[in-house]
Short mmCIF file of C-alpha atoms in Angstrom, two decimals:
data_model
loop_
_atom_site.label_atom_id
_atom_site.label_comp_id
_atom_site.label_asym_id
_atom_site.label_seq_id
_atom_site.Cartn_x
_atom_site.Cartn_y
_atom_site.Cartn_z
CA MET L 1 -117.01 15.95 74.94
CA ALA L 2 -114.18 17.77 76.66
CA ARG L 3 -111.58 20.42 75.82
CA LEU L 4 -108.02 19.11 76.03
CA VAL L 5 -104.58 20.62 75.61
CA LEU L 6 -101.86 18.11 74.72
CA LYS L 7 -98.26 19.18 74.97
CA PHE L 8 -95.39 17.21 73.38
CA GLY L 9 -91.74 17.85 74.28
CA GLY L 10 -88.64 17.70 72.10
CA THR L 11 -87.95 13.97 72.48
CA SER L 12 -91.57 13.18 71.61
CA VAL L 13 -91.24 15.01 68.25
CA GLY L 14 -87.58 14.17 67.63
CA ASP L 15 -88.10 12.92 64.06
CA ILE L 16 -90.86 12.27 61.52
CA ASP L 17 -91.66 8.81 62.91
CA ARG L 18 -92.13 10.26 66.37
CA ILE L 19 -94.28 13.08 64.98
CA ARG L 20 -96.47 10.39 63.37
CA ASN L 21 -96.75 8.72 66.77
CA VAL L 22 -97.75 12.04 68.34
CA ALA L 23 -100.39 12.46 65.61
CA ARG L 24 -101.89 9.09 66.63
CA HIS L 25 -102.22 10.31 70.23
CA VAL L 26 -103.98 13.44 68.97
CA LYS L 27 -106.26 11.47 66.62
CA ARG L 28 -107.28 9.15 69.47
CA GLU L 29 -108.63 12.14 71.43
CA VAL L 30 -110.30 13.67 68.34
CA ASP L 31 -111.98 10.36 67.54
CA ALA L 32 -113.30 10.29 71.10
CA GLY L 33 -115.12 13.54 70.34
CA HIS L 34 -112.92 15.96 72.24
CA HIS L 35 -111.87 19.45 71.16
CA VAL L 36 -108.07 19.42 71.09
CA ALA L 37 -105.29 22.02 71.10
CA VAL L 38 -101.74 20.69 70.75
CA VAL L 39 -98.63 22.56 71.94
CA VAL L 40 -95.27 21.40 70.58
CA SER L 41 -91.63 21.98 71.33
CA ALA L 42 -88.79 22.03 68.80
CA MET L 43 -87.34 18.67 67.79
CA SER L 44 -84.82 17.47 70.37
CA GLY L 45 -81.48 19.19 69.97
CA LYS L 46 -82.78 21.79 67.55
CA THR L 47 -83.00 24.68 70.07
CA ASN L 48 -79.41 24.05 71.19
CA GLU L 49 -78.31 24.11 67.54
CA LEU L 50 -80.13 27.41 66.92
CA VAL L 51 -78.68 28.96 70.10
CA GLY L 52 -75.23 27.83 68.98
CA TRP L 53 -75.66 29.52 65.61
CA CYS L 54 -76.58 32.80 67.34
CA ARG L 55 -73.42 32.63 69.46
CA GLN L 56 -71.26 31.78 66.47
CA SER L 57 -72.66 34.78 64.61
CA SER L 58 -71.85 37.11 67.50
CA PRO L 59 -71.08 36.32 71.17
CA ILE L 60 -73.07 39.43 72.11
CA HIS L 61 -76.28 39.63 70.10
CA ASP L 62 -79.63 41.43 70.01
CA ALA L 63 -82.13 39.50 72.18
CA ARG L 64 -84.95 40.26 69.72
CA GLU L 65 -83.08 38.63 66.88
CA TYR L 66 -82.09 35.74 69.13
CA ASP L 67 -85.82 35.16 69.72
CA ALA L 68 -86.55 35.31 66.00
CA VAL L 69 -84.02 32.56 65.42
CA VAL L 70 -84.69 30.15 68.32
CA ALA L 71 -88.49 30.37 67.96
CA SER L 72 -88.23 28.83 64.50
CA GLY L 73 -87.72 25.33 65.92
CA GLU L 74 -91.27 25.18 67.31
CA GLN L 75 -92.66 26.64 64.09
CA VAL L 76 -91.21 23.77 62.09
CA THR L 77 -92.63 21.13 64.44
CA ALA L 78 -96.10 22.72 64.45
CA GLY L 79 -96.22 22.76 60.66
CA LEU L 80 -95.01 19.16 60.35
CA LEU L 81 -97.51 17.88 62.89
CA ALA L 82 -100.39 19.75 61.17
CA ILE L 83 -99.36 18.20 57.84
CA THR L 84 -99.21 14.74 59.41
CA LEU L 85 -102.64 15.11 61.04
CA GLN L 86 -104.17 16.33 57.78
CA ALA L 87 -102.76 13.22 56.03
CA MET L 88 -104.59 11.13 58.67
CA GLY L 89 -107.85 12.87 57.87
CA VAL L 90 -107.82 15.17 60.92
CA ASN L 91 -108.80 18.83 60.39
CA ALA L 92 -105.74 20.60 61.82
CA ARG L 93 -104.11 24.00 61.46
CA SER L 94 -100.76 25.24 62.84
CA TRP L 95 -100.50 28.46 64.86
CA GLN L 96 -97.51 30.56 65.89
CA GLY L 97 -97.66 32.44 69.17
CA TRP L 98 -98.28 35.82 67.54
CA GLN L 99 -101.23 34.48 65.49
CA ILE L 100 -103.34 33.52 68.50
CA PRO L 101 -102.11 35.95 69.94
CA ILE L 102 -100.13 35.08 73.10
CA ARG L 103 -99.10 38.49 74.44
CA THR L 104 -96.01 38.71 76.62
CA ASP L 105 -93.96 41.36 78.37
CA GLY L 106 -90.84 42.80 76.72
CA SER L 107 -88.24 40.54 78.37
CA HIS L 108 -86.92 38.92 75.19
CA GLY L 109 -85.43 35.50 75.85
CA ALA L 110 -87.28 35.11 79.16
CA ALA L 111 -90.67 36.71 78.54
CA ARG L 112 -93.69 36.16 80.74
CA ILE L 113 -97.19 35.67 79.35
CA GLN L 114 -99.52 38.59 80.05
CA GLU L 115 -102.67 37.66 78.09
CA ILE L 116 -104.00 35.12 75.60
CA ASP L 117 -106.93 35.73 73.26
CA ALA L 118 -107.97 32.20 72.37
CA SER L 119 -111.38 33.14 70.95
CA GLU L 120 -110.52 32.18 67.37
CA ILE L 121 -109.21 28.77 68.44
CA VAL L 122 -112.43 28.15 70.39
CA ARG L 123 -114.54 29.34 67.46
CA ARG L 124 -112.85 26.79 65.20
CA PHE L 125 -113.28 24.09 67.82
CA GLU L 126 -117.01 24.63 67.90
CA GLY L 127 -117.56 25.46 64.25
CA GLU L 128 -115.25 23.07 62.46
CA GLY L 129 -113.90 20.66 65.09
CA GLN L 130 -110.47 21.91 64.04
CA VAL L 131 -107.35 20.90 65.97
CA ALA L 132 -105.07 23.83 66.81
CA VAL L 133 -101.37 22.92 66.63
CA VAL L 134 -99.58 25.69 68.52
CA ALA L 135 -95.85 26.47 68.47
CA GLY L 136 -94.88 26.53 72.13
CA PHE L 137 -92.24 28.65 73.84
CA GLN L 138 -93.23 31.86 72.05
CA GLY L 139 -95.52 34.84 72.01
CA ILE L 140 -95.56 38.46 70.83
CA ALA L 141 -93.98 41.28 72.86
CA PRO L 142 -95.27 44.89 73.12
CA ASP L 143 -92.81 45.82 70.35
CA ASN L 144 -94.70 43.44 68.00
CA ARG L 145 -91.76 41.10 67.77
CA ILE L 146 -91.55 37.41 68.65
CA ALA L 147 -90.62 36.83 72.29
CA THR L 148 -89.56 33.47 73.75
CA LEU L 149 -90.42 32.25 77.25
CA GLY L 150 -87.08 30.75 78.32
CA ARG L 151 -86.05 27.10 78.49
CA GLY L 152 -88.96 24.76 79.12
CA GLY L 153 -91.34 27.49 77.99
CA SER L 154 -93.54 25.12 75.98
CA ASP L 155 -94.86 23.70 79.27
CA THR L 156 -95.86 27.22 80.27
CA SER L 157 -97.47 27.81 76.86
CA ALA L 158 -99.56 24.67 77.24
CA VAL L 159 -100.85 25.46 80.72
CA ALA L 160 -101.56 29.09 79.79
CA ILE L 161 -103.55 28.03 76.72
CA ALA L 162 -105.42 25.44 78.80
CA ALA L 163 -106.41 28.23 81.20
CA ALA L 164 -107.39 30.54 78.32
CA ILE L 165 -109.71 28.01 76.65
CA ALA L 166 -111.03 26.67 79.99
CA ALA L 167 -109.71 23.21 79.19
CA ASP L 168 -110.87 20.25 81.22
CA ARG L 169 -107.30 19.00 81.38
CA CYS L 170 -103.76 19.70 80.17
CA ASP L 171 -101.79 16.58 79.25
CA ILE L 172 -98.00 17.00 79.27
CA TYR L 173 -96.54 14.19 77.17
CA THR L 174 -92.84 13.55 77.77
CA ASP L 175 -90.27 10.74 77.82
CA VAL L 176 -91.27 9.60 81.34
CA ASP L 177 -94.60 8.06 82.29
CA GLY L 178 -95.34 10.28 85.26
CA VAL L 179 -93.93 11.94 88.39
CA TYR L 180 -91.93 9.61 90.64
CA THR L 181 -91.22 9.77 94.38
CA THR L 182 -87.60 10.46 93.44
CA ASP L 183 -85.25 10.03 90.49
CA PRO L 184 -85.53 6.34 89.39
CA ARG L 185 -81.97 6.53 88.05
CA ILE L 186 -80.76 6.91 91.65
CA GLU L 187 -83.37 4.85 93.47
CA PRO L 188 -84.77 1.90 91.47
CA LYS L 189 -87.52 1.52 94.09
CA ALA L 190 -88.96 4.97 93.22
CA ARG L 191 -92.69 4.75 92.53
CA ARG L 192 -94.85 6.63 90.07
CA MET L 193 -97.44 8.69 91.92
CA ALA L 194 -101.08 8.61 90.82
CA LYS L 195 -101.64 12.17 92.14
CA ILE L 196 -99.56 15.03 93.51
CA SER L 197 -100.73 18.47 94.66
CA PHE L 198 -99.82 21.67 92.84
CA GLU L 199 -97.82 22.86 95.85
CA GLU L 200 -95.81 19.67 96.10
CA MET L 201 -95.10 19.64 92.37
CA LEU L 202 -94.02 23.28 92.54
CA GLU L 203 -91.52 22.41 95.26
CA MET L 204 -90.35 19.30 93.36
CA ALA L 205 -89.83 21.31 90.16
CA SER L 206 -88.05 24.21 91.87
CA LEU L 207 -85.83 21.91 93.92
CA GLY L 208 -84.43 19.83 91.12
CA ALA L 209 -87.08 17.57 89.55
CA LYS L 210 -86.88 18.06 85.77
CA VAL L 211 -90.37 16.83 84.82
CA LEU L 212 -92.00 20.25 84.46
CA GLN L 213 -90.90 23.87 84.23
CA VAL L 214 -91.51 25.78 87.48
CA ARG L 215 -93.56 28.57 85.86
CA SER L 216 -95.91 26.06 84.22
CA VAL L 217 -96.68 24.59 87.65
CA GLU L 218 -97.23 28.08 89.09
CA LEU L 219 -99.71 28.85 86.32
CA ALA L 220 -101.50 25.56 86.76
CA MET L 221 -101.85 26.22 90.51
CA VAL L 222 -103.13 29.78 90.07
CA HIS L 223 -105.67 28.84 87.40
CA LYS L 224 -106.53 25.37 88.82
CA VAL L 225 -105.56 23.63 85.58
CA ARG L 226 -105.67 19.86 86.17
CA THR L 227 -102.47 18.61 84.57
CA PHE L 228 -101.50 15.05 83.62
CA VAL L 229 -97.88 14.01 83.08
CA ARG L 230 -97.91 11.12 80.56
CA SER L 231 -95.52 9.25 78.29
CA SER L 232 -95.69 9.78 74.54
CA PHE L 233 -93.81 6.52 74.00
CA ILE L 234 -96.63 4.27 75.16
CA ASP L 235 -98.61 2.92 72.20
CA PRO L 236 -101.45 5.42 71.57
CA ASP L 237 -103.86 2.51 71.26
CA ALA L 238 -102.66 0.62 74.35
CA PRO L 239 -105.31 -0.37 76.92
CA GLY L 240 -106.28 2.48 79.20
CA MET L 241 -104.82 5.25 77.04
CA ASP L 242 -108.38 6.35 76.12
CA ASP L 243 -109.58 6.33 79.74
CA PHE L 244 -110.54 9.99 80.18
CA ASP L 245 -110.85 9.94 83.97
CA ASN L 246 -107.82 7.78 84.83
CA PRO L 247 -105.26 7.64 82.00
CA PRO L 248 -101.82 6.25 82.84
CA GLY L 249 -99.62 8.94 84.32
CA THR L 250 -99.59 11.37 87.25
CA LEU L 251 -102.33 13.93 87.90
CA ILE L 252 -101.21 17.28 89.30
CA CYS L 253 -104.24 18.78 91.02
CA ASP L 254 -105.59 20.67 93.99
CA GLU L 255 -104.84 18.97 97.29
CA ASP L 256 -108.58 18.61 97.93
CA GLU L 257 -108.63 15.90 95.22
CA ILE L 258 -106.10 13.81 97.14
CA VAL L 259 -107.94 11.71 99.69
CA GLU L 260 -105.03 10.03 101.44
CA GLN L 261 -102.19 12.50 101.93
CA GLN L 262 -98.82 11.00 102.79
CA VAL L 263 -96.59 12.82 105.24
CA VAL L 264 -93.76 12.85 102.67
CA THR L 265 -94.53 12.72 98.96
CA GLY L 266 -91.10 12.82 97.34
CA ILE L 267 -87.38 13.46 97.52
CA ALA L 268 -85.82 15.99 95.13
CA TYR L 269 -82.20 16.99 94.73
CA SER L 270 -80.22 19.70 93.00
CA LYS L 271 -76.53 19.19 92.24
CA ASP L 272 -73.88 21.80 91.52
CA GLU L 273 -74.62 24.02 94.48
CA ALA L 274 -71.96 26.29 95.95
CA GLN L 275 -71.71 27.82 99.42
CA ILE L 276 -70.32 31.23 100.32
CA SER L 277 -69.54 32.30 103.87
CA LEU L 278 -68.81 35.88 104.90
CA ARG L 279 -67.00 35.92 108.27
CA ARG L 280 -67.43 38.60 110.92
CA VAL L 281 -69.86 40.82 109.07
CA GLU L 282 -70.63 44.00 110.98
CA ASP L 283 -74.01 43.47 112.63
CA ARG L 284 -76.03 46.56 111.74
CA PRO L 285 -79.36 47.38 110.05
CA GLY L 286 -79.18 47.09 106.28
CA VAL L 287 -76.27 44.65 106.13
CA ALA L 288 -78.32 41.92 104.46
CA ALA L 289 -79.56 44.37 101.82
CA ALA L 290 -75.98 45.54 101.18
CA ILE L 291 -74.87 41.94 100.56
CA PHE L 292 -77.81 40.48 98.65
CA GLY L 293 -78.87 43.58 96.71
CA PRO L 294 -75.83 43.63 94.38
CA LEU L 295 -76.10 39.84 93.86
CA ALA L 296 -79.75 40.19 92.85
CA ASP L 297 -78.90 43.06 90.51
CA ALA L 298 -76.33 40.81 88.82
CA GLY L 299 -78.89 38.02 88.37
CA VAL L 300 -77.31 35.69 90.94
CA ASN L 301 -79.96 33.49 92.57
CA VAL L 302 -79.30 33.17 96.31
CA ASP L 303 -80.99 30.22 97.98
CA MET L 304 -80.28 28.86 101.48
CA ILE L 305 -79.27 31.59 103.96
CA VAL L 306 -77.91 30.97 107.46
CA GLN L 307 -76.89 33.77 109.84
CA ASN L 308 -75.03 33.32 113.15
CA ILE L 309 -74.62 36.20 115.59
CA SER L 310 -71.45 36.32 117.69
CA GLU L 311 -71.58 36.23 121.48
CA SER L 312 -70.65 39.90 121.68
CA GLY L 313 -73.50 40.77 119.30
CA ASP L 314 -71.40 43.10 117.19
CA ALA L 315 -70.66 40.71 114.31
CA THR L 316 -72.33 37.91 112.40
CA ASP L 317 -71.35 35.11 110.01
CA MET L 318 -73.50 35.05 106.87
CA THR L 319 -73.62 31.79 104.86
CA PHE L 320 -75.66 31.23 101.72
CA THR L 321 -75.80 29.11 98.57
CA VAL L 322 -75.70 30.04 94.87
CA PRO L 323 -75.60 27.90 91.72
CA ALA L 324 -72.07 26.62 91.18
CA GLY L 325 -72.02 28.30 87.76
CA ASP L 326 -72.51 31.69 89.47
CA LEU L 327 -69.86 31.20 92.16
CA ALA L 328 -67.08 33.13 90.40
CA LYS L 329 -69.41 36.03 89.55
CA ALA L 330 -70.82 36.17 93.07
CA THR L 331 -67.37 36.04 94.65
CA ALA L 332 -66.13 38.88 92.42
CA ILE L 333 -69.12 41.06 93.33
CA LEU L 334 -68.66 40.45 97.05
CA GLU L 335 -64.91 41.08 97.01
CA ALA L 336 -65.35 44.29 95.02
CA ALA L 337 -67.83 45.60 97.57
CA LYS L 338 -66.01 44.38 100.70
CA ALA L 339 -65.66 47.90 102.10
CA GLU L 340 -69.39 48.60 101.86
CA MET L 341 -70.38 45.14 103.12
CA ARG L 342 -67.93 45.28 106.03
CA TYR L 343 -66.85 41.69 106.46
CA ASP L 344 -63.46 40.27 107.48
CA SER L 345 -63.06 37.33 105.12
CA LEU L 346 -64.83 35.30 102.43
CA GLN L 347 -64.81 31.50 102.16
CA SER L 348 -66.43 29.41 99.43
CA GLU L 349 -67.01 25.78 98.60
CA SER L 350 -68.44 24.11 95.47
CA GLY L 351 -69.48 20.57 94.60
CA LEU L 352 -72.42 20.53 97.02
CA THR L 353 -75.93 19.12 96.62
CA LYS L 354 -79.24 20.26 98.05
CA VAL L 355 -81.52 17.34 98.96
CA SER L 356 -85.14 18.16 99.76
CA VAL L 357 -87.92 16.27 101.53
CA ILE L 358 -91.35 17.37 100.28
CA GLY L 359 -94.91 16.68 101.43
CA ILE L 360 -98.10 18.55 102.29
CA GLY L 361 -98.60 16.09 105.15
CA MET L 362 -95.78 17.85 107.03
CA ARG L 363 -98.26 20.55 108.00
CA SER L 364 -99.97 18.21 110.47
CA HIS L 365 -97.14 15.86 111.49
CA THR L 366 -94.17 16.37 113.80
CA GLY L 367 -90.78 14.72 113.72
CA VAL L 368 -90.27 14.79 109.95
CA ALA L 369 -87.06 16.82 110.16
CA ALA L 370 -85.68 14.77 113.04
CA THR L 371 -86.22 11.58 111.02
CA ALA L 372 -84.22 13.01 108.12
CA PHE L 373 -81.36 14.17 110.35
CA LYS L 374 -81.12 10.81 112.12
CA SER L 375 -81.12 8.92 108.83
CA LEU L 376 -78.26 11.03 107.42
CA ALA L 377 -76.30 10.87 110.66
CA ALA L 378 -76.53 7.07 110.68
CA ARG L 379 -74.71 7.13 107.33
CA SER L 380 -72.11 9.69 108.46
CA ILE L 381 -73.43 12.36 106.07
CA ASN L 382 -72.59 15.81 107.40
CA ILE L 383 -75.21 18.56 107.05
CA LYS L 384 -73.82 21.97 106.01
CA ALA L 385 -77.05 24.00 106.02
CA ILE L 386 -80.79 23.51 106.51
CA THR L 387 -83.83 25.50 105.40
CA THR L 388 -87.49 24.66 105.90
CA SER L 389 -90.93 25.76 104.77
CA GLU L 390 -94.40 24.49 105.62
CA ILE L 391 -94.13 21.55 103.20
CA LYS L 392 -90.41 21.00 102.63
CA ILE L 393 -87.03 20.52 104.30
CA SER L 394 -83.90 21.24 102.29
CA ILE L 395 -80.53 19.94 103.43
CA LEU L 396 -77.14 20.93 101.98
CA ILE L 397 -74.55 18.12 101.83
CA ASP L 398 -71.32 17.21 100.08
CA GLY L 399 -72.08 16.19 96.48
CA ASP L 400 -70.26 12.87 96.88
CA TYR L 401 -73.06 11.67 99.18
CA THR L 402 -75.98 12.60 96.88
CA GLU L 403 -77.08 9.10 95.89
CA LEU L 404 -76.64 7.68 99.39
CA ALA L 405 -78.67 10.51 100.91
CA VAL L 406 -81.50 10.28 98.37
CA ARG L 407 -81.82 6.50 98.84
CA ALA L 408 -81.66 6.81 102.62
CA LEU L 409 -84.37 9.46 102.83
CA HIS L 410 -86.54 7.68 100.27
CA GLY L 411 -86.44 4.53 102.37
CA VAL L 412 -86.81 6.08 105.84
CA TYR L 413 -90.15 7.68 104.90
CA GLY L 414 -91.45 4.47 103.34
CA LEU L 415 -91.63 5.85 99.80
CA ASP L 416 -90.31 2.58 98.38
CA LYS L 417 -93.42 0.73 99.61
CA ALA L 418 -96.58 0.54 97.49
#
């Protein structure tokens, strides 16, 4: 007998038929003797509809009331799944975030989980074998009002609950059957990985892979929650679906569990990047803080940063990237503070893509970056900026070359070979 958390995303619970399919997945684990908590998202499209209603009511609205509205989508799904499970003879009960309770900070709309008291859920596991169906994406803030965790927050809810109940595993059911070496829509030769380390998955998620929310991977890594990415659209009774140790999907785990570590694990990409260059910035202490401080205060996420000092040493060129959607805001902030930032001119460019090569094997192998640069050069793809860390290399290129670059890098590291 094990403790499991199963999380189902919006597409998996998109209508009543899909909710019935989800219930069959849950019943399979209950029939195997496991204690099960289920975390659900709102039905696909429902959160966008609720957000739209808030904006129609008032373009500027109270974040606490926004949370009260958008959290209702998960509440509906949890209730419907509990009803469906009960009709199948499974002892199930729905829970909202505040009933557990999942306590968060006061950042309504983008709250962070502070504490979970899962003792009542565990008591019902052990006393009644009851399945807990939890509304994801929500908790209770210090002001005793519902707080939501931001887009993709149900993944975070699931991993946090798994940590709180000391679950043996957290299964994230979605519309894909695992984590691939790159986006299969771009590279048909992309392969599903059997295992990937927490660190690699964190880089993949933060650099463009859409499989899991970044914060959920952070939580899983901190609390060592073994996490499986699985497809909810495979028949719940298909061969191997009840294999506890090796179900179909991708296991996200500590790197110690991965016996053979490849040099490069995957290729991620993020479109709609924009680049800003400040020319001839006065080279003095505090200049970086003067530039990036106001951007941070305005909520603009700055990513790749390149600085070039002039020969004379009295000026520098500062180049960095921001999301394309923030380019206008960032440019306005920088132009308004030109006197304080002391630069001569500002140049910007949008329509760029960040392509990243990721792998824990980079720690012990040389030449990984050179291989990437040679591969892109052979295809006449110009590199605009480069950043590196211990397990990743990110390269900024023109967006028109995204697919060519991804396929080239995927092939040059042998990721298309089984």
